[in-house]
Short mmCIF file of C-alpha atoms in Angstrom, two decimals:
data_model
loop_
_atom_site.label_atom_id
_atom_site.label_comp_id
_atom_site.label_asym_id
_atom_site.label_seq_id
_atom_site.Cartn_x
_atom_site.Cartn_y
_atom_site.Cartn_z
CA MET A 1 54.57 -15.77 46.55
CA ALA A 2 52.26 -17.97 46.36
CA LEU A 3 50.33 -20.47 48.36
CA SER A 4 51.63 -23.56 48.25
CA ALA A 5 51.59 -27.13 50.25
CA PRO A 6 55.46 -27.73 50.83
CA PRO A 7 56.15 -30.99 49.16
CA SER A 8 56.50 -34.12 52.14
CA GLN A 9 53.62 -32.94 53.27
CA GLU A 10 49.36 -34.46 51.52
CA GLN A 11 46.50 -33.24 51.65
CA PRO A 12 44.14 -34.81 54.25
CA SER A 13 40.97 -36.14 52.21
CA GLY A 14 38.18 -39.44 53.15
CA LYS A 15 35.82 -40.26 55.42
CA LYS A 16 38.71 -41.28 57.76
CA PHE A 17 39.81 -37.19 58.40
CA GLY A 18 36.70 -35.84 58.41
CA TYR A 19 36.00 -38.47 61.23
CA HIS A 20 38.98 -37.20 63.27
CA LEU A 21 38.43 -33.53 62.40
CA ALA A 22 34.07 -34.34 64.11
CA ALA A 23 36.46 -36.24 67.71
CA ALA A 24 38.62 -32.58 67.67
CA VAL A 25 35.46 -30.70 67.38
CA ARG A 26 33.83 -32.44 69.54
CA SER A 27 36.56 -33.12 72.47
CA ILE A 28 36.85 -29.29 72.96
CA ASN A 29 33.00 -28.59 72.89
CA TRP A 30 33.15 -25.92 70.10
CA THR A 31 30.63 -25.51 67.43
CA TYR A 32 32.92 -25.89 64.45
CA GLY A 33 36.19 -26.82 62.18
CA ILE A 34 36.87 -26.06 59.15
CA PHE A 35 40.10 -27.83 57.46
CA TRP A 36 41.24 -24.59 54.89
CA SER A 37 43.00 -26.44 51.78
CA ILE A 38 45.19 -25.00 49.32
CA SER A 39 44.04 -24.79 45.43
CA ALA A 40 45.44 -24.11 42.40
CA SER A 41 44.76 -20.61 41.27
CA PRO A 42 42.62 -21.18 37.49
CA ARG A 43 44.42 -18.02 35.92
CA PRO A 44 48.45 -18.40 35.48
CA GLY A 45 50.64 -16.34 37.08
CA HIS A 46 47.84 -16.13 40.58
CA SER A 47 48.92 -16.98 43.64
CA SER A 48 47.23 -20.31 45.04
CA VAL A 49 44.06 -19.85 47.59
CA LEU A 50 43.01 -21.63 50.87
CA THR A 51 39.15 -22.97 50.55
CA TRP A 52 37.35 -25.29 51.87
CA LYS A 53 38.11 -29.18 52.39
CA ASP A 54 36.61 -30.55 54.22
CA GLY A 55 33.89 -29.37 57.80
CA PHE A 56 32.18 -30.41 60.84
CA TYR A 57 29.00 -28.77 62.21
CA ASN A 58 29.00 -28.78 66.03
CA GLY A 59 26.42 -26.22 67.16
CA GLU A 60 23.07 -25.59 67.81
CA ILE A 61 20.55 -27.43 65.12
CA LYS A 62 16.88 -25.32 64.64
CA THR A 63 14.74 -27.64 62.68
CA ARG A 64 15.39 -31.44 62.46
CA LYS A 65 15.07 -33.16 59.22
CA ILE A 66 15.69 -36.72 57.76
CA THR A 67 14.97 -37.36 53.92
CA GLY A 68 13.12 -40.88 53.36
CA SER A 69 10.94 -41.96 56.04
CA THR A 70 12.50 -44.73 55.83
CA THR A 71 15.27 -43.70 57.19
CA PRO A 72 16.29 -45.37 60.25
CA GLU A 73 16.74 -43.61 63.34
CA PHE A 74 19.94 -41.76 64.81
CA THR A 75 22.16 -41.80 67.42
CA PRO A 76 22.86 -38.59 68.66
CA ASP A 77 26.47 -39.30 67.36
CA GLU A 78 25.03 -39.69 63.77
CA ARG A 79 22.96 -37.40 63.89
CA VAL A 80 25.69 -34.48 64.55
CA MET A 81 27.53 -35.93 61.89
CA HIS A 82 24.20 -36.02 59.49
CA ARG A 83 23.44 -32.56 59.49
CA SER A 84 27.22 -31.37 58.85
CA LYS A 85 26.33 -33.45 55.76
CA GLN A 86 22.91 -32.24 55.14
CA LEU A 87 24.87 -28.46 55.48
CA ARG A 88 27.27 -29.62 52.66
CA GLN A 89 24.66 -30.93 50.76
CA LEU A 90 22.30 -28.11 51.16
CA TYR A 91 24.76 -25.43 50.10
CA GLU A 92 25.69 -27.21 46.89
CA SER A 93 22.33 -27.39 45.97
CA LEU A 94 22.42 -23.35 46.10
CA LEU A 95 24.94 -23.20 43.43
CA PRO A 96 24.27 -21.76 40.25
CA GLY A 97 23.66 -24.74 37.91
CA ASN A 98 24.03 -27.43 40.29
CA SER A 99 22.80 -30.76 38.73
CA ASP A 100 23.61 -32.84 41.02
CA GLN A 101 20.39 -35.12 42.64
CA ARG A 102 21.46 -35.48 45.71
CA ALA A 103 22.52 -31.66 46.52
CA ARG A 104 18.81 -31.77 45.00
CA ARG A 105 16.78 -33.66 47.27
CA CYS A 106 18.71 -32.64 50.22
CA ALA A 107 17.60 -28.80 49.77
CA ALA A 108 13.94 -30.29 48.86
CA SER A 109 14.12 -31.57 52.77
CA LEU A 110 16.11 -29.34 54.34
CA SER A 111 15.59 -25.39 52.87
CA PRO A 112 18.01 -22.07 53.81
CA GLU A 113 14.97 -21.46 56.63
CA ASP A 114 15.78 -24.35 58.31
CA LEU A 115 18.82 -23.03 59.10
CA GLY A 116 19.34 -21.74 62.66
CA ASP A 117 22.06 -18.28 63.39
CA GLY A 118 24.46 -21.18 63.82
CA GLU A 119 24.00 -23.46 60.53
CA TRP A 120 24.09 -20.38 58.69
CA TYR A 121 27.53 -18.96 59.44
CA TYR A 122 29.06 -22.39 59.40
CA THR A 123 27.31 -22.81 55.75
CA ILE A 124 28.17 -19.47 54.86
CA SER A 125 31.69 -19.93 55.85
CA MET A 126 31.86 -22.38 52.21
CA THR A 127 31.74 -19.69 50.38
CA TYR A 128 35.41 -17.74 51.36
CA LYS A 129 38.94 -18.33 49.73
CA PHE A 130 42.27 -16.72 51.50
CA HIS A 131 45.66 -15.20 49.01
CA LEU A 132 48.47 -15.30 51.23
CA ASN A 133 48.41 -13.26 54.49
CA GLN A 134 44.14 -13.06 54.09
CA GLY A 135 42.09 -13.42 56.84
CA LEU A 136 42.64 -15.54 59.89
CA PRO A 137 43.54 -18.61 57.98
CA GLY A 138 45.75 -16.84 55.24
CA LYS A 139 47.62 -15.06 57.96
CA SER A 140 48.56 -18.77 60.12
CA PHE A 141 49.23 -19.91 57.09
CA ALA A 142 51.97 -17.32 55.41
CA SER A 143 53.27 -17.09 59.08
CA ASN A 144 53.64 -21.29 60.27
CA GLN A 145 52.29 -19.91 63.06
CA TYR A 146 48.86 -20.77 65.34
CA VAL A 147 45.89 -17.41 66.02
CA TRP A 148 44.24 -17.02 68.69
CA LEU A 149 41.25 -14.86 67.95
CA CYS A 150 39.31 -13.05 70.55
CA ASN A 151 35.67 -11.03 70.83
CA ALA A 152 35.79 -12.18 66.97
CA GLN A 153 32.24 -10.72 67.29
CA ASN A 154 33.65 -7.25 67.31
CA ALA A 155 36.80 -7.97 64.60
CA SER A 156 37.14 -5.41 62.01
CA THR A 157 35.81 -7.71 58.98
CA ARG A 158 39.42 -6.99 57.80
CA THR A 159 40.62 -9.00 59.62
CA PHE A 160 38.06 -11.75 60.70
CA PRO A 161 35.08 -10.88 57.26
CA ARG A 162 32.73 -13.14 59.13
CA ALA A 163 33.08 -11.34 62.44
CA LEU A 164 28.94 -12.13 63.26
CA LEU A 165 28.59 -14.87 66.26
CA ALA A 166 32.00 -16.68 66.83
CA LYS A 167 34.03 -15.25 69.89
CA THR A 168 36.41 -17.27 69.85
CA ILE A 169 38.28 -18.56 66.85
CA VAL A 170 41.56 -20.77 66.28
CA CYS A 171 43.47 -21.47 63.21
CA ILE A 172 46.22 -24.21 63.22
CA PRO A 173 49.05 -25.17 60.18
CA PHE A 174 47.88 -28.23 59.73
CA MET A 175 49.13 -31.06 57.30
CA GLY A 176 49.82 -28.09 54.41
CA GLY A 177 46.68 -26.41 54.90
CA VAL A 178 44.81 -24.85 58.04
CA LEU A 179 42.63 -25.77 60.18
CA GLU A 180 40.40 -23.20 62.24
CA LEU A 181 37.70 -24.20 64.93
CA GLY A 182 35.84 -21.94 66.27
CA THR A 183 32.67 -21.61 69.44
CA LEU A 184 29.93 -18.98 70.68
CA ASP A 185 32.59 -18.74 73.30
CA GLN A 186 35.10 -16.41 75.48
CA GLU A 187 37.90 -19.19 75.61
CA ALA A 188 41.26 -18.47 76.33
CA ASP A 189 44.47 -19.35 74.26
CA GLY A 190 45.91 -22.77 76.75
CA GLY A 191 48.77 -21.83 75.14
CA SER A 192 50.99 -24.94 73.75
CA ASP A 193 49.17 -27.56 75.61
CA ARG A 194 45.71 -26.41 74.64
CA ARG A 195 46.80 -27.03 70.30
CA ALA A 196 48.09 -30.15 71.29
CA THR A 197 44.36 -31.10 72.47
CA ILE A 198 42.82 -29.75 69.79
CA ARG A 199 44.85 -31.21 67.44
CA PRO A 200 42.87 -34.84 64.76
CA SER A 201 45.21 -37.11 65.58
CA CYS A 202 45.91 -40.21 64.09
CA ALA A 203 48.86 -42.37 63.49
CA SER A 204 47.59 -42.91 59.86
CA VAL A 205 47.88 -38.86 59.57
CA PRO A 206 51.44 -37.01 59.12
CA GLN A 207 52.16 -33.84 61.63
CA SER A 208 52.81 -30.47 59.80
CA PRO A 209 57.33 -30.00 59.79
CA GLY A 210 58.09 -28.65 63.23
CA ALA A 211 54.89 -28.13 64.37
CA GLY A 212 56.45 -28.47 67.57
CA ALA A 213 57.23 -25.34 66.72
CA LEU A 214 54.34 -22.71 66.18
CA SER A 215 54.44 -19.43 67.65
CA ILE A 216 51.54 -17.71 68.74
CA MET A 217 49.90 -14.62 67.39
CA ARG A 218 47.32 -13.40 69.51
CA ILE A 219 44.20 -10.83 68.42
CA CYS A 220 41.99 -9.41 70.64
CA ALA A 221 39.25 -7.99 69.15
#
């Protein structure tokens, strides 16, 4: 059985979705948010995979660096958004054979040594891919259930291969993909009310069919 997005759903894209993702993460004061999107396998006959589509980092910043001496001072909101972009550009600059000039400029201003543990965790997450029933995003997508993992730092690598710093992870089937949110704090599952709170809300963003009927899969490591 291959991973596939329901034909009636559109994958989110563009800055507008990024702003709503950031608003959702900041509204609950969690450390990060990631949207995992369906990507076709390059090999015929193989199932599709969930890959990084967009993300927002809301955690501690170890070293603040801004490219260019003429760059205007950021507001607190702009600074947080800018850091997420810097981390993405740094990741792209480290990819083999990357010739993107903007990514190289970012690498010159922000190096791996400038990152704190939370920033490293977020950046490394960009390298992951998940097949059907693999990892929390794959299990959430396959079962159409939202998955709440507590004590994530103690989870087996089979359950959560990125187990390192995050203590609470929630994955929610959303718009033909999976929305993952994580925090360095221990958070109890708040049920449907909490799920409604952390969904990005926008009149122009369609909700998943049957979203109100999503059941819960709790995992406590």
